[in-house]
PDB file of N, CA and C in Angstrom:
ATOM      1  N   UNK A   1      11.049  42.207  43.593  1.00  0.00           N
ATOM      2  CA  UNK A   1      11.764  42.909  42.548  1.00  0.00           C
ATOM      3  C   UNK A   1      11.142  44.290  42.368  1.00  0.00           C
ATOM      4  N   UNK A   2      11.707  44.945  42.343  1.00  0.00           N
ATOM      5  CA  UNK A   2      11.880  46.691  42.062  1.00  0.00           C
ATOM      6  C   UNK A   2      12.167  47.000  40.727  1.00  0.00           C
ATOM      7  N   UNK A   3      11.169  47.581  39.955  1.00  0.00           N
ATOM      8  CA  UNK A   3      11.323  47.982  38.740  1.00  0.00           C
ATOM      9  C   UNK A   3      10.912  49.313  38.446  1.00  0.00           C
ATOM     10  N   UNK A   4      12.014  50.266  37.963  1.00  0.00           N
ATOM     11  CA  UNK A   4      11.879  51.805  37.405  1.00  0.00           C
ATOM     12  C   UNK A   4      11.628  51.965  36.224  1.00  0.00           C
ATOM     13  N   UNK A   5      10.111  52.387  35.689  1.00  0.00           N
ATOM     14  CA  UNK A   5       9.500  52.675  34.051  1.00  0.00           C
ATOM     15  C   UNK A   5      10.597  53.991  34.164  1.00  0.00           C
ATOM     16  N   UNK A   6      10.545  54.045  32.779  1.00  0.00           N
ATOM     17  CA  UNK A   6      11.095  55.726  32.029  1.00  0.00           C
ATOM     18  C   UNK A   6      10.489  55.434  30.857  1.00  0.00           C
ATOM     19  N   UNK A   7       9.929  56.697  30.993  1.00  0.00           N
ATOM     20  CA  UNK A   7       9.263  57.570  29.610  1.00  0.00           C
ATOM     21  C   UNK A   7      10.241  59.292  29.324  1.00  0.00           C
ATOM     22  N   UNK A   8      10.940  58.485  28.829  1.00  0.00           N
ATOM     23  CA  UNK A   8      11.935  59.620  28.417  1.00  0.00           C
ATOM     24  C   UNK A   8      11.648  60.594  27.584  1.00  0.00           C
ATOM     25  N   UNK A   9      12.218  62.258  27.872  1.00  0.00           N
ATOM     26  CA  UNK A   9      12.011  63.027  27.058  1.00  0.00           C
ATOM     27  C   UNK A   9      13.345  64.028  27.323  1.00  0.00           C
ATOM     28  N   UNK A  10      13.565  65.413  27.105  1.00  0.00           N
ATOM     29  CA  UNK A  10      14.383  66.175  27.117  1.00  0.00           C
ATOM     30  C   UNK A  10      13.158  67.426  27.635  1.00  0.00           C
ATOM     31  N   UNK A  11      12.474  67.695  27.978  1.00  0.00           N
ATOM     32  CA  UNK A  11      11.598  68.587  28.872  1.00  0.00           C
ATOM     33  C   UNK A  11      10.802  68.022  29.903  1.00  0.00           C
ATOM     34  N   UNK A  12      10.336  66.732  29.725  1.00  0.00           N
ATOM     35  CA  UNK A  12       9.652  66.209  30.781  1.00  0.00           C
ATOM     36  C   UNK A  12       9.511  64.535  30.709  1.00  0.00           C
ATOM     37  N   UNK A  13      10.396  64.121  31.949  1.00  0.00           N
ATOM     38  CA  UNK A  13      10.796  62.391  31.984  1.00  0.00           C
ATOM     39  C   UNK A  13       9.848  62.233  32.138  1.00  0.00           C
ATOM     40  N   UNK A  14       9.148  60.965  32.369  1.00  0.00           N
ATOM     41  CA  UNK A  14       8.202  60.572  33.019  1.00  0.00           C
ATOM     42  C   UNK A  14       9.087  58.723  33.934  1.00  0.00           C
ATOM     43  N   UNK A  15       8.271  58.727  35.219  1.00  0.00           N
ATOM     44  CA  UNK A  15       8.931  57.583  35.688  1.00  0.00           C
ATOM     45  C   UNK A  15       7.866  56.780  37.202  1.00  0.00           C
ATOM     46  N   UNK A  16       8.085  55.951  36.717  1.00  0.00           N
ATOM     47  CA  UNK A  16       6.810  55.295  37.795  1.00  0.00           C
ATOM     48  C   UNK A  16       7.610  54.101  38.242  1.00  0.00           C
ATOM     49  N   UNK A  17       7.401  53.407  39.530  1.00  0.00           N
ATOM     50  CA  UNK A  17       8.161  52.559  40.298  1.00  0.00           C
ATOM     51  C   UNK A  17       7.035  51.615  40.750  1.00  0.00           C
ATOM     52  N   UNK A  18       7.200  50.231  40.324  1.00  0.00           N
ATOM     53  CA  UNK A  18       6.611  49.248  40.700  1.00  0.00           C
ATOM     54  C   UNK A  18       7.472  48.419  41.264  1.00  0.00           C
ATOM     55  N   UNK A  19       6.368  47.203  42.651  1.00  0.00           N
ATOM     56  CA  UNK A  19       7.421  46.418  43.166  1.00  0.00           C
ATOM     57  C   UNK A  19       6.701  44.889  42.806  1.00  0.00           C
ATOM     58  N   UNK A  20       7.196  43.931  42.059  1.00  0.00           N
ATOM     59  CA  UNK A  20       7.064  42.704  41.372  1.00  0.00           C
ATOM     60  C   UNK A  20       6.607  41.043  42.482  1.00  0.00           C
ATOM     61  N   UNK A  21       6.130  41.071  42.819  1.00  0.00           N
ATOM     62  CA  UNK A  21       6.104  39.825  43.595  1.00  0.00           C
ATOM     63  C   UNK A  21       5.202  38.633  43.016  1.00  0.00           C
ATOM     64  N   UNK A  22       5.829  37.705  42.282  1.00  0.00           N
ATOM     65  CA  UNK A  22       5.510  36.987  41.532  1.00  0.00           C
ATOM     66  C   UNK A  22       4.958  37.438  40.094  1.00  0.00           C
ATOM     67  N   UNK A  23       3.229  37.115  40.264  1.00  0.00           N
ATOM     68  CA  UNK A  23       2.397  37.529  38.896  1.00  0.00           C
ATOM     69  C   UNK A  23       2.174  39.060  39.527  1.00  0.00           C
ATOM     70  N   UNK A  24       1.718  39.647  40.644  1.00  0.00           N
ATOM     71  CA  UNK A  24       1.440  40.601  41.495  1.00  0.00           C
ATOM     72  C   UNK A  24       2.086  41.854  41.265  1.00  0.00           C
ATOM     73  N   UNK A  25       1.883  42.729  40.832  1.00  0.00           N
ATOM     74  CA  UNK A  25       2.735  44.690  40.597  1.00  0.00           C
ATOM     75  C   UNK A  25       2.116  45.718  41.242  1.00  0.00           C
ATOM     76  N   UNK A  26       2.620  45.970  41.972  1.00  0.00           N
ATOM     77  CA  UNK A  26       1.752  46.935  42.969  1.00  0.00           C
ATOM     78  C   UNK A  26       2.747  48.091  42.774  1.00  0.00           C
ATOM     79  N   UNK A  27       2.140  49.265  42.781  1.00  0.00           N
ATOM     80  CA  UNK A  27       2.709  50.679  42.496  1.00  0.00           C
ATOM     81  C   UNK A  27       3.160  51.411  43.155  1.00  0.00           C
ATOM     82  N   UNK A  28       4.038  52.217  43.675  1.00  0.00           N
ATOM     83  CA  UNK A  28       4.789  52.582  45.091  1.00  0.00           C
ATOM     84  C   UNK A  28       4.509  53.772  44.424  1.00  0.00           C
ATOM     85  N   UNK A  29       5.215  54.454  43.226  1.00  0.00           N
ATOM     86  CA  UNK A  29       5.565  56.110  43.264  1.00  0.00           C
ATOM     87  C   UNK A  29       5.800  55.889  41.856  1.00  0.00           C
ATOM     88  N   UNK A  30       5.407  57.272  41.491  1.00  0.00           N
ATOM     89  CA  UNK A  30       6.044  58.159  40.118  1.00  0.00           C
ATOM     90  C   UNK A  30       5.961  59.632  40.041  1.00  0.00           C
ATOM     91  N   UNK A  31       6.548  59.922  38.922  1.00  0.00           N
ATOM     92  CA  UNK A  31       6.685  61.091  39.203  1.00  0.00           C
ATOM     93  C   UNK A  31       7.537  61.914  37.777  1.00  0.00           C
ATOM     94  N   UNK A  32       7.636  63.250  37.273  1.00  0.00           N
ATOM     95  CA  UNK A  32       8.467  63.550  36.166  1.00  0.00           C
ATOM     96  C   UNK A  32       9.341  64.494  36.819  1.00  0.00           C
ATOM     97  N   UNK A  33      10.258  64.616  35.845  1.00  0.00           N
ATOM     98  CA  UNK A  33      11.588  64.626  36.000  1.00  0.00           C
ATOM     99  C   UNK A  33      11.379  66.158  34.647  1.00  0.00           C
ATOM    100  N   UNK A  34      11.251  67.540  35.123  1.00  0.00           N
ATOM    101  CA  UNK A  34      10.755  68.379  34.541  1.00  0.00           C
ATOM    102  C   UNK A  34      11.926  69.262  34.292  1.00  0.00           C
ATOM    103  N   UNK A  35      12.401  69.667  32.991  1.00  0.00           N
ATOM    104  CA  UNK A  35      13.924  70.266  32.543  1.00  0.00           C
ATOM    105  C   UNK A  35      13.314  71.289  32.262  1.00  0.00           C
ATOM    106  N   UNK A  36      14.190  72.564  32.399  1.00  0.00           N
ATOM    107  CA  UNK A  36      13.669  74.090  31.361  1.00  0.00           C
ATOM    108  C   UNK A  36      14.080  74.080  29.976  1.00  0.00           C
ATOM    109  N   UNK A  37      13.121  74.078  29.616  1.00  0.00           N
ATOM    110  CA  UNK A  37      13.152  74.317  27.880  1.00  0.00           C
ATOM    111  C   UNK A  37      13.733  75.073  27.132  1.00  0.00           C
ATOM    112  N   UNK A  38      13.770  76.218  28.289  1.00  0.00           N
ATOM    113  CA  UNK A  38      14.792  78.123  27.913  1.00  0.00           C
ATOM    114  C   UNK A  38      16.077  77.626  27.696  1.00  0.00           C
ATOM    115  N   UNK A  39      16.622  76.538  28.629  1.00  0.00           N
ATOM    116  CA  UNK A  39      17.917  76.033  28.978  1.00  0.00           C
ATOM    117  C   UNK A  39      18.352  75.455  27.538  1.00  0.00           C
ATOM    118  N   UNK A  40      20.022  75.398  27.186  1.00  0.00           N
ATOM    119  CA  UNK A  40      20.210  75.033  26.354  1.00  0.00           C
ATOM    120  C   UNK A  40      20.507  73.608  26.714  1.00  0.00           C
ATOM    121  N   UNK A  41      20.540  72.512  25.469  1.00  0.00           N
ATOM    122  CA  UNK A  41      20.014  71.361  25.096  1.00  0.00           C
ATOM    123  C   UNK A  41      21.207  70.380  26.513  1.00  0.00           C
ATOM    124  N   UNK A  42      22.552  70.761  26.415  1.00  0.00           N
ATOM    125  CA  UNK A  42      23.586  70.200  27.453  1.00  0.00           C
ATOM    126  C   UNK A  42      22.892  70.343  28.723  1.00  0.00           C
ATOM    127  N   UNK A  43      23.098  71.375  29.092  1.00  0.00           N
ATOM    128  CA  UNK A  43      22.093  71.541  30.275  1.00  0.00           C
ATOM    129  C   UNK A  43      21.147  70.684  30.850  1.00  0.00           C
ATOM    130  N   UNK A  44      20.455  70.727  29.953  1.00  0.00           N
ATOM    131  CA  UNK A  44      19.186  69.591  30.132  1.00  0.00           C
ATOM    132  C   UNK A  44      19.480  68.460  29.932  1.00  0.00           C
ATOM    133  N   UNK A  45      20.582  67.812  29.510  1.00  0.00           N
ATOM    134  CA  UNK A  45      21.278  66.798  29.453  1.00  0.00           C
ATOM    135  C   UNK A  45      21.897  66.260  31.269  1.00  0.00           C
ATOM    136  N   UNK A  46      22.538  67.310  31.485  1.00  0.00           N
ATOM    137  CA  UNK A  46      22.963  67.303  32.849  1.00  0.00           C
ATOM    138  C   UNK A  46      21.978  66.809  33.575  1.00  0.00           C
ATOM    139  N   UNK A  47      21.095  67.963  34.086  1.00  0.00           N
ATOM    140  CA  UNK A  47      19.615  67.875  34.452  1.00  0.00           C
ATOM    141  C   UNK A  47      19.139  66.898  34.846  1.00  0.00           C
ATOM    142  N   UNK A  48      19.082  66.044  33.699  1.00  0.00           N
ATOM    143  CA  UNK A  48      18.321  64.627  33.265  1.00  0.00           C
ATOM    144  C   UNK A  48      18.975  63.740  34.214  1.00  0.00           C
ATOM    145  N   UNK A  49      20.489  63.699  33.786  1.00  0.00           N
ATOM    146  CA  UNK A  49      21.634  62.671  34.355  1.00  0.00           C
ATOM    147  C   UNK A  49      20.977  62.809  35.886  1.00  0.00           C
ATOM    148  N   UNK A  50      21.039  63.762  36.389  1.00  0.00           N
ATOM    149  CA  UNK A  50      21.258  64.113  37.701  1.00  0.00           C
ATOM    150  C   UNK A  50      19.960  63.440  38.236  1.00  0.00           C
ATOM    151  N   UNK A  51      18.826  63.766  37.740  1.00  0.00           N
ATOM    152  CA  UNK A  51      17.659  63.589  38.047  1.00  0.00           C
ATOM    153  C   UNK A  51      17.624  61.975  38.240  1.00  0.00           C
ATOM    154  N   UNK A  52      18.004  60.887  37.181  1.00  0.00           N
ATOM    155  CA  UNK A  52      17.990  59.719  36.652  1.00  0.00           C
ATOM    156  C   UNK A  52      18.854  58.886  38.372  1.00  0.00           C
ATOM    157  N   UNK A  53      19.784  59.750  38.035  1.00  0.00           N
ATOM    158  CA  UNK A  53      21.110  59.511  39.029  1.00  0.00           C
ATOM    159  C   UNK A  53      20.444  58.894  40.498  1.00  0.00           C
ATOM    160  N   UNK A  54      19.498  60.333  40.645  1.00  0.00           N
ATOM    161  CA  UNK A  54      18.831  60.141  41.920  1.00  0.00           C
ATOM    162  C   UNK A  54      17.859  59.368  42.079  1.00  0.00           C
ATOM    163  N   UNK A  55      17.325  59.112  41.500  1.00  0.00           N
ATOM    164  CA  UNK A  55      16.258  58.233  40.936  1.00  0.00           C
ATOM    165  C   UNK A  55      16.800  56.691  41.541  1.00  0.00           C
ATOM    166  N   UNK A  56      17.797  56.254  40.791  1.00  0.00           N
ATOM    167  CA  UNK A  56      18.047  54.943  40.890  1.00  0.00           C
ATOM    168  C   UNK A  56      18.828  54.940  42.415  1.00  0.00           C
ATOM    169  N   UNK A  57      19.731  55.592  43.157  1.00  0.00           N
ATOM    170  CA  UNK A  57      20.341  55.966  44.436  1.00  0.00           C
ATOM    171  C   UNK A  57      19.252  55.862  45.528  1.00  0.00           C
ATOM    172  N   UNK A  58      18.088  56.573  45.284  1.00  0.00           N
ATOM    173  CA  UNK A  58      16.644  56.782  46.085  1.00  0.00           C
ATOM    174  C   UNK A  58      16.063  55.470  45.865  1.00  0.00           C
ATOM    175  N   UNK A  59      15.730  54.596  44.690  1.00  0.00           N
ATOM    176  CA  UNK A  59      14.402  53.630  44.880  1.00  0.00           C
ATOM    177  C   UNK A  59      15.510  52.226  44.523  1.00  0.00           C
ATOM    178  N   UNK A  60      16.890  52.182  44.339  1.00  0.00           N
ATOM    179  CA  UNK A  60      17.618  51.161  44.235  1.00  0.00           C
ATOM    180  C   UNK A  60      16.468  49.710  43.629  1.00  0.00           C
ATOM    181  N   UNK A  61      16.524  50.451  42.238  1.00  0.00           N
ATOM    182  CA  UNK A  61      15.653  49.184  41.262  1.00  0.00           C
ATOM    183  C   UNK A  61      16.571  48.153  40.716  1.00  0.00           C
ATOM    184  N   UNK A  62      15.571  46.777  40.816  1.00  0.00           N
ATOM    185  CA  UNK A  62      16.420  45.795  40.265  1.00  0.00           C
ATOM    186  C   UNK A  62      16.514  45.763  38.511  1.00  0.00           C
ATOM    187  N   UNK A  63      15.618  46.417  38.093  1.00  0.00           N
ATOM    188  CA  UNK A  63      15.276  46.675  36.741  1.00  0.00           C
ATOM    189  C   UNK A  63      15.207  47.512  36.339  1.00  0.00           C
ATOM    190  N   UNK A  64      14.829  48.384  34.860  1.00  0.00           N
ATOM    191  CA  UNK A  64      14.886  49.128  34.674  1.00  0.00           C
ATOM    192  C   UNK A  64      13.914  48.550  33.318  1.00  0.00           C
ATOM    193  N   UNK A  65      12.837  50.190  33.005  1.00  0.00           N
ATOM    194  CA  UNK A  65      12.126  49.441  31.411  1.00  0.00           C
ATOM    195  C   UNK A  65      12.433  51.065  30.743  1.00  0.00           C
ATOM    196  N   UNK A  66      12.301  50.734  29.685  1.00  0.00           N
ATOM    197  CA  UNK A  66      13.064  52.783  28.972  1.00  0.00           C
ATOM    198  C   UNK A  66      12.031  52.344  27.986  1.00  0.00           C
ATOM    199  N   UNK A  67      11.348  53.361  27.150  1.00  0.00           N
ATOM    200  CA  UNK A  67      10.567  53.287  26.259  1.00  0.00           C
ATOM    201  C   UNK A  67      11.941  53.205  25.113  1.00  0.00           C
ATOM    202  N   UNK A  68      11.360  52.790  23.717  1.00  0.00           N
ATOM    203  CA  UNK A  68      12.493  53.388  22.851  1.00  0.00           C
ATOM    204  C   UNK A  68      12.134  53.934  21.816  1.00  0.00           C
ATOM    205  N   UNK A  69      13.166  54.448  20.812  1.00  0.00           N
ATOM    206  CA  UNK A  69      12.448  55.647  20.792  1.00  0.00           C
ATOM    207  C   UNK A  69      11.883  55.406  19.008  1.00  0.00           C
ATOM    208  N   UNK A  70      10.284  55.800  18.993  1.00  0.00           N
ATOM    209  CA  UNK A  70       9.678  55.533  17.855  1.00  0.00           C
ATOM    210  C   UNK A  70       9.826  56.991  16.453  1.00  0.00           C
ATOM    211  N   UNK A  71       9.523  56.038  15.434  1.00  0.00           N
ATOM    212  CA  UNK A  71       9.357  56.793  14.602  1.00  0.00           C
ATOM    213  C   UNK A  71       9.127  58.147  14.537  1.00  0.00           C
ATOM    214  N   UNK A  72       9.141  58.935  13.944  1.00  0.00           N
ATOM    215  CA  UNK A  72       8.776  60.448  14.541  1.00  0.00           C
ATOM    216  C   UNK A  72       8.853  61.410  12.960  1.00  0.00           C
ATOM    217  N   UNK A  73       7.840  62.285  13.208  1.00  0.00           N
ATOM    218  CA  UNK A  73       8.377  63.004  11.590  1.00  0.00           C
ATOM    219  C   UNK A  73       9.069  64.075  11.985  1.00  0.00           C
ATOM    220  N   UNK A  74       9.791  64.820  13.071  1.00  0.00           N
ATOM    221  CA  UNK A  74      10.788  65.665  12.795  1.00  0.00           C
ATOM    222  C   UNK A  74      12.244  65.065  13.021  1.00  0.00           C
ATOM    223  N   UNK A  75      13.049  64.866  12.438  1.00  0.00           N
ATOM    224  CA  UNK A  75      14.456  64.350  12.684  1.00  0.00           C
ATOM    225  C   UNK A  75      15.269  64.750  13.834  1.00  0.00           C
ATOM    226  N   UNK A  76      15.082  66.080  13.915  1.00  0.00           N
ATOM    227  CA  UNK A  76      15.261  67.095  15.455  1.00  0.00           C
ATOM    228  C   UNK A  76      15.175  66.561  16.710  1.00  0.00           C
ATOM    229  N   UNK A  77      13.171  66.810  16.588  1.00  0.00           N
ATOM    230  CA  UNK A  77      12.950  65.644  17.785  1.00  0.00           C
ATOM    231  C   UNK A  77      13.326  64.273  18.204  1.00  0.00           C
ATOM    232  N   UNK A  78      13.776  63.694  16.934  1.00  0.00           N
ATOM    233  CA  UNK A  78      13.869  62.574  17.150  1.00  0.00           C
ATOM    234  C   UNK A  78      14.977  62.218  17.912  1.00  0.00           C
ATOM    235  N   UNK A  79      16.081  63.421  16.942  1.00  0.00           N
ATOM    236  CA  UNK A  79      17.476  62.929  17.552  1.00  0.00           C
ATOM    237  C   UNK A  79      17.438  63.711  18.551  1.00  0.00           C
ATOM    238  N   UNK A  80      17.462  64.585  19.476  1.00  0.00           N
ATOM    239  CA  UNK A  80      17.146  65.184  20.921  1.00  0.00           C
ATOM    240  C   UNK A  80      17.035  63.919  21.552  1.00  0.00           C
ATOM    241  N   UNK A  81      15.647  63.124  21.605  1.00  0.00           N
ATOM    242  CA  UNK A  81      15.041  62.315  22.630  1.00  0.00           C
ATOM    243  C   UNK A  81      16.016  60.878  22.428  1.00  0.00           C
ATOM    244  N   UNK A  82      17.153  60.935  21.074  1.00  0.00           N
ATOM    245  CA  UNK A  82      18.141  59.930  21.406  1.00  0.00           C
ATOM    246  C   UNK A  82      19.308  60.534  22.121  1.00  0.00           C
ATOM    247  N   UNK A  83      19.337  61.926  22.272  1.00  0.00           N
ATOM    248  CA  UNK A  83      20.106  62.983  23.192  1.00  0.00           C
ATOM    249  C   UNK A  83      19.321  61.774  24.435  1.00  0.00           C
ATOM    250  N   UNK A  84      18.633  62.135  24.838  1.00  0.00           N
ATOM    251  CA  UNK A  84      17.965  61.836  26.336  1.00  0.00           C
ATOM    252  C   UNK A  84      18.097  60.086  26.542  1.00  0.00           C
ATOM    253  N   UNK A  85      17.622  59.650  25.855  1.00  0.00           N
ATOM    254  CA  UNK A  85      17.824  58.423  26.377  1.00  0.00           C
ATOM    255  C   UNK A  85      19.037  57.468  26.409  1.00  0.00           C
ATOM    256  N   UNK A  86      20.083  58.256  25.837  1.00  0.00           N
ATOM    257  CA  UNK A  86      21.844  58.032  25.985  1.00  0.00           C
ATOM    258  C   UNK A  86      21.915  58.535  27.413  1.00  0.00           C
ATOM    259  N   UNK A  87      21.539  59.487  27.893  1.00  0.00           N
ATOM    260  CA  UNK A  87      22.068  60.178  29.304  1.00  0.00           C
ATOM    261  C   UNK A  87      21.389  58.995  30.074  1.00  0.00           C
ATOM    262  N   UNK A  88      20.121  58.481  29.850  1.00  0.00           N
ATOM    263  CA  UNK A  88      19.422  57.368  30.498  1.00  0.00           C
ATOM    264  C   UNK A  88      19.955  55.953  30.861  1.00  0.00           C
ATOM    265  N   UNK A  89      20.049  55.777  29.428  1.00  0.00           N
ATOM    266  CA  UNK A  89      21.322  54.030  29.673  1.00  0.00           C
ATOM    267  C   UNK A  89      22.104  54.240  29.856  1.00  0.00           C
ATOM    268  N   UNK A  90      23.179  55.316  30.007  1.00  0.00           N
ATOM    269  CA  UNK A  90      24.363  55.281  30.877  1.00  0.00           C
ATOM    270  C   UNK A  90      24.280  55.331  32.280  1.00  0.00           C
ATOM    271  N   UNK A  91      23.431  56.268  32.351  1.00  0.00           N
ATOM    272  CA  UNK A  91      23.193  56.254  34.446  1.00  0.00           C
ATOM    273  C   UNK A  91      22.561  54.660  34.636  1.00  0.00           C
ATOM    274  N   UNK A  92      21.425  54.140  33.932  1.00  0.00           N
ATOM    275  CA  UNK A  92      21.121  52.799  34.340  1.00  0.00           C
ATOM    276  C   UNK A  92      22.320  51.968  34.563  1.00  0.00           C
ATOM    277  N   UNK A  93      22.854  51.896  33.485  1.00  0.00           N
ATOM    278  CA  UNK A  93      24.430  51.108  33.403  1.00  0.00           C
ATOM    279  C   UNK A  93      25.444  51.462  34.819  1.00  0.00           C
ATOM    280  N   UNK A  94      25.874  52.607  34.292  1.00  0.00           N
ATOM    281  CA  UNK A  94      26.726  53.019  35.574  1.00  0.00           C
ATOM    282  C   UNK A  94      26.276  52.531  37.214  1.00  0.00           C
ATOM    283  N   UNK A  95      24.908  52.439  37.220  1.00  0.00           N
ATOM    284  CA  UNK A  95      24.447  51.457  38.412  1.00  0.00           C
ATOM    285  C   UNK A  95      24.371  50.152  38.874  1.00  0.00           C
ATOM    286  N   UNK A  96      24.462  49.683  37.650  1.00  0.00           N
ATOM    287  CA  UNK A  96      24.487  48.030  37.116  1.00  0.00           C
ATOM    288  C   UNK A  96      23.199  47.219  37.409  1.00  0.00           C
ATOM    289  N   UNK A  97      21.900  48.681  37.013  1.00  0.00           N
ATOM    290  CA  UNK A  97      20.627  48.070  36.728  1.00  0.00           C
ATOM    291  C   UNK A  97      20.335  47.272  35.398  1.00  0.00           C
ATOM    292  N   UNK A  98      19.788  46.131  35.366  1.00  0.00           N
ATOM    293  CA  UNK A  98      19.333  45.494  34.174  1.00  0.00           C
ATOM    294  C   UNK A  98      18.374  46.207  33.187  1.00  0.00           C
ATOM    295  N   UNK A  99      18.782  46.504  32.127  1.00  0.00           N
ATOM    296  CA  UNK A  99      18.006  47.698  31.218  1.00  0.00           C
ATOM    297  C   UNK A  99      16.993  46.801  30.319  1.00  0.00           C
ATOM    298  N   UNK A 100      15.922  46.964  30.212  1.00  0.00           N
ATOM    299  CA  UNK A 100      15.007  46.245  29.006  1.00  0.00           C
ATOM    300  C   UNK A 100      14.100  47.486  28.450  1.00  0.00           C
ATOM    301  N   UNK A 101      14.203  47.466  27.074  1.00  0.00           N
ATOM    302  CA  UNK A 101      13.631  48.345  26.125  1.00  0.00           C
ATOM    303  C   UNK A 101      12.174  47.960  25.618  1.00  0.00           C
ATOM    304  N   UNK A 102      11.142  48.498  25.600  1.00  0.00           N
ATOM    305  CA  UNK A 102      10.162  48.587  25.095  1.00  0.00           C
ATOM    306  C   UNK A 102       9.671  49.530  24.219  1.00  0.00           C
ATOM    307  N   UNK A 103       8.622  49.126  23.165  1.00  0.00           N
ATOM    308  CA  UNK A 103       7.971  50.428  22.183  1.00  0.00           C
ATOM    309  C   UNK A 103       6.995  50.710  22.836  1.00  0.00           C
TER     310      UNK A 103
END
């Protein structure tokens, strides 16, 4: 089993690829997924998609783990990084990877 972490953001994903064999996780690749900040917020929306897109096309995971998204004291940030991780579970989905959420 093939499983893709995301540590989602709207300037810099983060994403690491483990492969599952039994109790056993051994680490193949990671890597971030780095948006321009200058860029306006759609943009980087795109960006993301695209990035995500390739992501799952390239390492064809049986899983998928997304951080979700915690408490936060600016409302801004907060709602942005639910900007980002909507562009996230839809590309997971649209692949018909199994999505599981973690804090």
């Amino acid at each position: 089993m093939r499983i893709l972490g995301i540590d989602p953001g709207s300037r810099f994903t983060g994403w690491g690829l483990l492969a599952r064999d039994g109790n056993r996780a051994t680490y193949l690749c990671s890597g971030t997924l780095r948006l321009d900040a200058s860029r306006p917020l759609a943009e980087r929306l795109l960006r993301l998609s695209e990035g995500i897109e390739a992501l799952l096309a390239e390492h064809r995971p049986d899983a998928c783990a997304l951080e979700q998204i915690f408490t936060a004291r600016n409302a801004r940030s907060a709602l942005v990084l639910g900007h980002a991780r909507g562009v996230i579970v839809c590309a997971v989905a649209r692949h018909g990877v199994a999505l599981h959420e973690y804090t």
